[in-house]
Each structure stands twice: as C-alpha cells, then as structure tokens.
PDB file of C-alpha atoms and ligand atoms in Angstrom:
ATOM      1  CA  UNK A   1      -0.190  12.462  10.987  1.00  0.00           C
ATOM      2  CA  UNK A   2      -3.546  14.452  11.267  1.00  0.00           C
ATOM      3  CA  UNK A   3      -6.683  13.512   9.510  1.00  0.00           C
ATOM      4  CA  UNK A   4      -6.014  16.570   6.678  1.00  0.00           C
ATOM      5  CA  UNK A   5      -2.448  14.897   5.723  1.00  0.00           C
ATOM      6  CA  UNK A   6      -3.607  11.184   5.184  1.00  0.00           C
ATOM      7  CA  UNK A   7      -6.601  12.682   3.104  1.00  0.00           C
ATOM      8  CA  UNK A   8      -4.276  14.569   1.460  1.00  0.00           C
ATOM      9  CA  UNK A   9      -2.063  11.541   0.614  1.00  0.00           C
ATOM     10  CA  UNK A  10      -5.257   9.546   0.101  1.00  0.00           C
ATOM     11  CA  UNK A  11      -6.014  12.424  -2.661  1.00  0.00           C
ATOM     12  CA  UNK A  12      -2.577  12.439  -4.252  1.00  0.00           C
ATOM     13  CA  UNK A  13      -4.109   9.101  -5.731  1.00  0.00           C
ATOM     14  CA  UNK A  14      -7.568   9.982  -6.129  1.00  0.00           C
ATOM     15  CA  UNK A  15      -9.957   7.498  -7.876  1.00  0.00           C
ATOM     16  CA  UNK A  16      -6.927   5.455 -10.201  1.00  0.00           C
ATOM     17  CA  UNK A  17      -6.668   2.198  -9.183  1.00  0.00           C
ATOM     18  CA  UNK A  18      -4.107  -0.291 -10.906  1.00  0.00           C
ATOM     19  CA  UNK A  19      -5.716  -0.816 -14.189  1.00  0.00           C
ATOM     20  CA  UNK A  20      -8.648   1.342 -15.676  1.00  0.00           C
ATOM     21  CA  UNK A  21     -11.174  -1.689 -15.789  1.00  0.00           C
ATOM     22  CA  UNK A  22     -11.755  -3.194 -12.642  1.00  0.00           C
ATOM     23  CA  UNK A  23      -8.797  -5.613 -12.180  1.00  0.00           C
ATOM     24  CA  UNK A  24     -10.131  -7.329  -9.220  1.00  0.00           C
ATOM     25  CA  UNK A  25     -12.628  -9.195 -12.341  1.00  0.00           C
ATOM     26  CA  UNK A  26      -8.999 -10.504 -13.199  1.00  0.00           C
ATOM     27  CA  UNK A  27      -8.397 -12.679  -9.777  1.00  0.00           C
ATOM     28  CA  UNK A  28     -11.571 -12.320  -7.756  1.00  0.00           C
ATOM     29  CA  UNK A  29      -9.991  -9.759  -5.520  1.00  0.00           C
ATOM     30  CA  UNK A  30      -6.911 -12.109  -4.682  1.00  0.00           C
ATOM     31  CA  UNK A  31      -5.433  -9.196  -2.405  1.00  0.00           C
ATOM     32  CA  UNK A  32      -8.763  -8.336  -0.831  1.00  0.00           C
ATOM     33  CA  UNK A  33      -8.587 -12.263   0.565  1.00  0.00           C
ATOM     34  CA  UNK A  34      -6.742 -13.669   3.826  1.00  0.00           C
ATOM     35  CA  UNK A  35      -3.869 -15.637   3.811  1.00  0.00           C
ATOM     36  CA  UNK A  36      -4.655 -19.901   3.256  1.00  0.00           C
ATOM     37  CA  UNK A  37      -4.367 -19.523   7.313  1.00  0.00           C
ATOM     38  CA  UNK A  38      -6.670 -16.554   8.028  1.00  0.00           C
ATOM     39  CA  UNK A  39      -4.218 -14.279   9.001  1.00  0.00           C
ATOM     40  CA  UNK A  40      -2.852 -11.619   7.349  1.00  0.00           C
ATOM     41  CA  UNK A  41      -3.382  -7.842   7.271  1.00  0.00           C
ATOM     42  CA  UNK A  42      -2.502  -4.169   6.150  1.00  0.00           C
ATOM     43  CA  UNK A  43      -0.152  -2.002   7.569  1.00  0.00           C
ATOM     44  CA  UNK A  44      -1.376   1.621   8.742  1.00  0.00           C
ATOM     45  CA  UNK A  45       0.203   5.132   7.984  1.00  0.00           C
ATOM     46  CA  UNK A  46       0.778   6.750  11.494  1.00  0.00           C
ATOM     47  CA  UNK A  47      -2.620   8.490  12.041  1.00  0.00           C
ATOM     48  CA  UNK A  48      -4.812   5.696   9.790  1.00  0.00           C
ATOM     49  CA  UNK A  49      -6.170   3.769  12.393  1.00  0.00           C
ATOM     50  CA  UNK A  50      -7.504   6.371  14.313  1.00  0.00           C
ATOM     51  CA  UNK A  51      -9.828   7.217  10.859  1.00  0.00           C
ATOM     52  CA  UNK A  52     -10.888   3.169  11.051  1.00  0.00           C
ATOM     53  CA  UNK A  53     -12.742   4.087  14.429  1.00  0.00           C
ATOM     54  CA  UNK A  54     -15.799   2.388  14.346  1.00  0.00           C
ATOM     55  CA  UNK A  55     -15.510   0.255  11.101  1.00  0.00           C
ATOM     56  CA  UNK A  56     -17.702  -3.143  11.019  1.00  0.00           C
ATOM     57  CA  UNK A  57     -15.747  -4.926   8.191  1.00  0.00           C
ATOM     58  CA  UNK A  58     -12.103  -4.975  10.516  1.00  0.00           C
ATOM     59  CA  UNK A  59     -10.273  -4.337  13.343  1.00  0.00           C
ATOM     60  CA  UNK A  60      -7.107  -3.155  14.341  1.00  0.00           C
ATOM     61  CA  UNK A  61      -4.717  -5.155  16.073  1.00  0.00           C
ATOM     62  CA  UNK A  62      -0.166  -4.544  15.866  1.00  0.00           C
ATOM     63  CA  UNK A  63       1.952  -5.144  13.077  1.00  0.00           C
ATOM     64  CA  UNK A  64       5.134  -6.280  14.794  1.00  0.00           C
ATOM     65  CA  UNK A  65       7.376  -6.283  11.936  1.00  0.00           C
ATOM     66  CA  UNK A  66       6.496  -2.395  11.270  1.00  0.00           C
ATOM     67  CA  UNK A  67       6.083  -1.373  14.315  1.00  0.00           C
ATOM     68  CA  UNK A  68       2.683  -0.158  13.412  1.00  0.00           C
ATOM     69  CA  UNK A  69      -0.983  -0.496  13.732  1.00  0.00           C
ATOM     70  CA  UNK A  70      -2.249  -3.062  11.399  1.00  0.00           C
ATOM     71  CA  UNK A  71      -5.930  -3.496   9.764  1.00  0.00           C
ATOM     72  CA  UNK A  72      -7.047  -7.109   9.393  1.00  0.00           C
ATOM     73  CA  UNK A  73     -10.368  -6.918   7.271  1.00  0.00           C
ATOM     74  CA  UNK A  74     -13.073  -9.091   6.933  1.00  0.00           C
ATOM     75  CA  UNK A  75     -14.160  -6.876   3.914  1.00  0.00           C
ATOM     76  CA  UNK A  76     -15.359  -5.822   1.760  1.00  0.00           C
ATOM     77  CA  UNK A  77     -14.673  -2.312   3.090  1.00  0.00           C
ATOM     78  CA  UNK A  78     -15.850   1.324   2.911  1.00  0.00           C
ATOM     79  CA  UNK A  79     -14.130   2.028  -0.038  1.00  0.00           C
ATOM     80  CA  UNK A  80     -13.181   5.481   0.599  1.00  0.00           C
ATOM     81  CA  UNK A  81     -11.969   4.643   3.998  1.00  0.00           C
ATOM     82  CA  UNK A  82      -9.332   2.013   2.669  1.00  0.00           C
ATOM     83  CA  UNK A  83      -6.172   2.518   4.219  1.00  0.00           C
ATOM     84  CA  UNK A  84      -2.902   3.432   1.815  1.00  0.00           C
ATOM     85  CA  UNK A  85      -1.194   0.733   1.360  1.00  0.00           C
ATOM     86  CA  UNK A  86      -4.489  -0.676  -0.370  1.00  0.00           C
ATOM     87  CA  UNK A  87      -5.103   2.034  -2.355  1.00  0.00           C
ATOM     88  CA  UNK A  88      -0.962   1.621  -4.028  1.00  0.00           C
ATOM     89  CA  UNK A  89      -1.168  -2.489  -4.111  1.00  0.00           C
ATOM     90  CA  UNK A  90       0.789  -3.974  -6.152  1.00  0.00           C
ATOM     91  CA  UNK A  91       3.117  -0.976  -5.775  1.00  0.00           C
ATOM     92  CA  UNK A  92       6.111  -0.376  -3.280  1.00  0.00           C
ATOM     93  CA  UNK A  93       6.728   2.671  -2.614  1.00  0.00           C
ATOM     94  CA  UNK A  94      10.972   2.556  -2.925  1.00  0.00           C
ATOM     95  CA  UNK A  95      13.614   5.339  -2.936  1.00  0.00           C
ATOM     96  CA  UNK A  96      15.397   6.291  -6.420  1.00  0.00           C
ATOM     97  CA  UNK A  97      18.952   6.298  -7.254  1.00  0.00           C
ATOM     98  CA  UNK A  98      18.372  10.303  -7.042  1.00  0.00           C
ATOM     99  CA  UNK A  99      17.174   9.858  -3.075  1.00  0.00           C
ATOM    100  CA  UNK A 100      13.611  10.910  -4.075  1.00  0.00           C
ATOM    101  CA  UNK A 101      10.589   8.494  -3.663  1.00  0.00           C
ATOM    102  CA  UNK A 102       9.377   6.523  -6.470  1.00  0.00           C
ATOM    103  CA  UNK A 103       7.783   3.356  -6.738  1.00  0.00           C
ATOM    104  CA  UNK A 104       7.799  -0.382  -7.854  1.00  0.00           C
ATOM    105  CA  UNK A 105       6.182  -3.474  -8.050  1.00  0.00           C
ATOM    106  CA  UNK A 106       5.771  -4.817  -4.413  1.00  0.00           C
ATOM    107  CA  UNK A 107       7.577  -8.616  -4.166  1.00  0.00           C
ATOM    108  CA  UNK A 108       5.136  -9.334  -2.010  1.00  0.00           C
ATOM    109  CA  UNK A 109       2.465  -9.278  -4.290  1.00  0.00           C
ATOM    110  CA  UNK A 110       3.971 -11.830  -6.949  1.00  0.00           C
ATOM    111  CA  UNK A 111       2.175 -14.850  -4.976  1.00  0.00           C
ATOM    112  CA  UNK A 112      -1.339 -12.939  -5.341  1.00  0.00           C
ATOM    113  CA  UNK A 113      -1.319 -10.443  -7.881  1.00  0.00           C
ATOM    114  CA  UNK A 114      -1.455 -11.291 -12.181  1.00  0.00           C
ATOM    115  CA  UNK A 115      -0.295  -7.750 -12.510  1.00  0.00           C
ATOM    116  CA  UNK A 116       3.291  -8.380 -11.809  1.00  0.00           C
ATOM    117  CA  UNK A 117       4.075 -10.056 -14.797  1.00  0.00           C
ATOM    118  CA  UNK A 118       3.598  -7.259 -16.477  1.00  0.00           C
ATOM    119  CA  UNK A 119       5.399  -4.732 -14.474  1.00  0.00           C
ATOM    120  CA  UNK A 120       4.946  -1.184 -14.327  1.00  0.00           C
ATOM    121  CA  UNK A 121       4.418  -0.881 -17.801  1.00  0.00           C
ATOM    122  CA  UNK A 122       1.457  -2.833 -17.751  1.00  0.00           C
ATOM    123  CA  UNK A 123       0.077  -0.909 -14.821  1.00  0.00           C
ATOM    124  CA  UNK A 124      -2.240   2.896 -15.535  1.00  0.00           C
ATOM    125  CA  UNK A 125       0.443   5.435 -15.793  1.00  0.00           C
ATOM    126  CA  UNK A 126      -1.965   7.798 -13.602  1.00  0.00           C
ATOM    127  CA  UNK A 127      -2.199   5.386 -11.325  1.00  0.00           C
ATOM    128  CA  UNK A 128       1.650   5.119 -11.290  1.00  0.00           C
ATOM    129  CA  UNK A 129       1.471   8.430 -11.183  1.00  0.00           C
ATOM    130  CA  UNK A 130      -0.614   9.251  -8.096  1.00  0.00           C
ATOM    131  CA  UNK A 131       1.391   6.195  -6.145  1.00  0.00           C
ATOM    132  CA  UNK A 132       4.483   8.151  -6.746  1.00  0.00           C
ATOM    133  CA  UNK A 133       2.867  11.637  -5.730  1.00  0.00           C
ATOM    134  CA  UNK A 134       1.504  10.442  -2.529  1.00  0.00           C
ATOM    135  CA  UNK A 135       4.564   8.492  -1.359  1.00  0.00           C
ATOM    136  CA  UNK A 136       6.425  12.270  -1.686  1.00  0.00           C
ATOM    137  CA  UNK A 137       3.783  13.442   0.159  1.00  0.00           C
ATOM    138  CA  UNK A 138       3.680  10.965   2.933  1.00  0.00           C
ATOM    139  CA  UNK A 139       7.929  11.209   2.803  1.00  0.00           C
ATOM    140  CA  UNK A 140       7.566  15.097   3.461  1.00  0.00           C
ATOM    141  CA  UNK A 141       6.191  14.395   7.930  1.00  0.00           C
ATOM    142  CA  UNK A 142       8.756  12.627   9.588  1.00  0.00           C
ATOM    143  CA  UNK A 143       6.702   9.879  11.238  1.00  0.00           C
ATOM    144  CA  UNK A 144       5.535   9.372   7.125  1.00  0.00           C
ATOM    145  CA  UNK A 145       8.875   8.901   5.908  1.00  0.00           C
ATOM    146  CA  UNK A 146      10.314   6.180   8.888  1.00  0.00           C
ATOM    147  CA  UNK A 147       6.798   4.376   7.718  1.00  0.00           C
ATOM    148  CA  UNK A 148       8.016   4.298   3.923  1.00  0.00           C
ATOM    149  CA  UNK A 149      11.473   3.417   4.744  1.00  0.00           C
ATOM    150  CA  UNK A 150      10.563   0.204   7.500  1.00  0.00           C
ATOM    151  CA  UNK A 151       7.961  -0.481   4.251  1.00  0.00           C
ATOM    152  CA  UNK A 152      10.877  -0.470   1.878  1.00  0.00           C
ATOM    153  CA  UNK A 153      13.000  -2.280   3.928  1.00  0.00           C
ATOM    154  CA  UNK A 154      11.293  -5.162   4.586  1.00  0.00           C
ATOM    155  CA  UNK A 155       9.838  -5.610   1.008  1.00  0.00           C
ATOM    156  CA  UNK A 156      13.528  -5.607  -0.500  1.00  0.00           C
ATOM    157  CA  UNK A 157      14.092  -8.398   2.062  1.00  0.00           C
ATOM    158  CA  UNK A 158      11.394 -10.034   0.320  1.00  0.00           C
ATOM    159  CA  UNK A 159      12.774  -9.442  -3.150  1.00  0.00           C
ATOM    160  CA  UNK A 160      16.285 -10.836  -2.440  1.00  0.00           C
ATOM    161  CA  UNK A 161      15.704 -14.382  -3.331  1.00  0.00           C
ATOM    162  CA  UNK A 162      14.062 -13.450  -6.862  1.00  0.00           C
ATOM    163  CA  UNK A 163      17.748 -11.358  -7.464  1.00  0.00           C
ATOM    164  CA  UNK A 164      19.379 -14.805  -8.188  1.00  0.00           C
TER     165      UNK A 164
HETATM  166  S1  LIG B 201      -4.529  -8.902  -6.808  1.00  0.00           S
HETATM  167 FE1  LIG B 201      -3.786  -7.429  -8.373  1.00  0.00          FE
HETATM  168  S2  LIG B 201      -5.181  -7.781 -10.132  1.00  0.00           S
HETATM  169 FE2  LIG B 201      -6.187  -8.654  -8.320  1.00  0.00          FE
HETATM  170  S3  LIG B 201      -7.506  -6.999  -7.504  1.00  0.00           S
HETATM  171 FE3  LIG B 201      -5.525  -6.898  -6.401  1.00  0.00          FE
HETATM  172  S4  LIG B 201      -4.324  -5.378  -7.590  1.00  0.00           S
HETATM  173 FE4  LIG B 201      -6.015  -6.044  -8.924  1.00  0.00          FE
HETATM  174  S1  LIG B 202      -9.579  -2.579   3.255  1.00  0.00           S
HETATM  175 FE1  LIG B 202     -10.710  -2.888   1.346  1.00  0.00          FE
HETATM  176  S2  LIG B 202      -9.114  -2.820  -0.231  1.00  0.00           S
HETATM  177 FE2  LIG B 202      -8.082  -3.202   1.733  1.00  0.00          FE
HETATM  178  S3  LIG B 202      -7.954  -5.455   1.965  1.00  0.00           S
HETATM  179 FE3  LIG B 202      -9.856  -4.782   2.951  1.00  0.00          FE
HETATM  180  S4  LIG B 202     -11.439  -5.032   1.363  1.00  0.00           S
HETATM  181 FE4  LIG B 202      -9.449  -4.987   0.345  1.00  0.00          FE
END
C-alpha cells in the first residue's frame, strides 16, 4: 500500500489510544517492552516498513509467521511513526458474523495487558471506534485485507485454549 493509504488508515484512528488517560501509567508500558528473552516484535501493514526508513529506535527484520516485515523496537519511538498494529493494541482486528470487519480484544495481549479484564467495554468507545474504521479501511486494498485475515488467523489460534 502507498504512503497516502497507511496514513489514511493511521488517520481512521487519529489521536485515541485505549483509554483517555494515559494507560501505559497503568503497567509501565508492558506492550512497549520485549519479551523476558529479548525478542519479540510488531508486524507491518504491506507498505509500513518502507515509512520506518531511517528510524534510530528499531529495525526491521521478517515476521515468518505473517509472512511480513516485522519492526523490533528498542523504543521509545516516534510516536507518529508507530506502525498499526501499535496504534489498535489490545485490539484484534476480527471479521463479524455479517462478513464485515470489526474488532476484539487481542488473546495475545492477556499475558501483558490489564485492559483485558475489562473487555471492550472498558476500553474508549472512540478508540473502539477508530480501530474498527481503519481495519475497513485497510480490508478495502487487497494486499490490506490478506494482512488482516493471516492477523486474525493466527490470533484465534491463540485464543483456542482460553475457549475451554
Ligand atoms: S499494555 Fe495495555 S494498559 Fe499497558 S500501555 Fe499497553 S495498551 Fe495500555
Ligand atoms: S513502536 Fe512505539 S508503540 Fe510500538 S512497541 Fe515500539 S515504542 Fe511501543
């Protein structure tokens, strides 16, 4: 996807972030932090990585399970240049018995993130909001929607245990 797309996406969720107060005061940035083993690292939108050119706080190496280019930062970052998948943490962006793009809370962020006990409901509605918005947007270029679905995928492998 071209630069104007992802910045549209990126727009879609403007300035929300999860809570209104800053919830990183709740955790001390748990998801901004490598794994216990120093790895670890954030999948990129087809397009992203070529808009991390140049950044000082990361680098971009493969994600093999998505088939995708992958940040691993050593933030903190240029906050306007973080990629989407920060910007809609603890969200998942999921498809909805009507077909259409929604979201939910990401499985994968249970071991990290005090916001999933709450759910959704705890969570900014605009925030919410702007998650769902730009996952339609990103679903709408081809290349955007095999990202979401590979995204999906692999999260509700994640989730299975938790279903028993
Ligand atoms: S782990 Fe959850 S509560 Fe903490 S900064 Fe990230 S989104 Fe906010
Ligand atoms: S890019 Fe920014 S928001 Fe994303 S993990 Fe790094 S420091 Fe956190």
């Amino acid at each position: 996807m071209n630069r104007a797309r992802i910045l549209e996406i990126y727009a879609a969720i403007g300035e929300t972030t999860p809570m209104k107060t800053d919830c990183g005061a709740l955790c001390g940035a748990a998801c901004c932090r490598c794994d216990d083993d120093g790895r670890g690292g954030v999948a990129l939108l087809p397009g992203e990585a070529e808009l991390l050119a140049g950044i000082e706080w990361g680098r971009v190496e493969r994600d093999e399970a998505m088939d995708a280019p992958m940040l691993v930062c050593d933030g903190p970052c240029e906050r306007e240049k973080r990629p989407f998948l920060c910007r809609v943490f603890p969200l998942c962006p999921v498809r909805g018995r009507e077909g259409d793009w929604t979201v939910r809370m990401d499985a994968r962020a249970r071991a990290v993130c005090p916001l999933c006990g709450s759910g959704l409901h705890g969570l900014d509605p605009e925030f919410v909001r702007g998650a769902v918005r730009a996952a339609r947007l990103l679903a709408e270029a081809p290349e955007g929607e095999a990202f979401l679905t590979r995204w999906a995928a692999i999260e509700a492998e994640f989730r299975k245990p938790f279903l028993f």
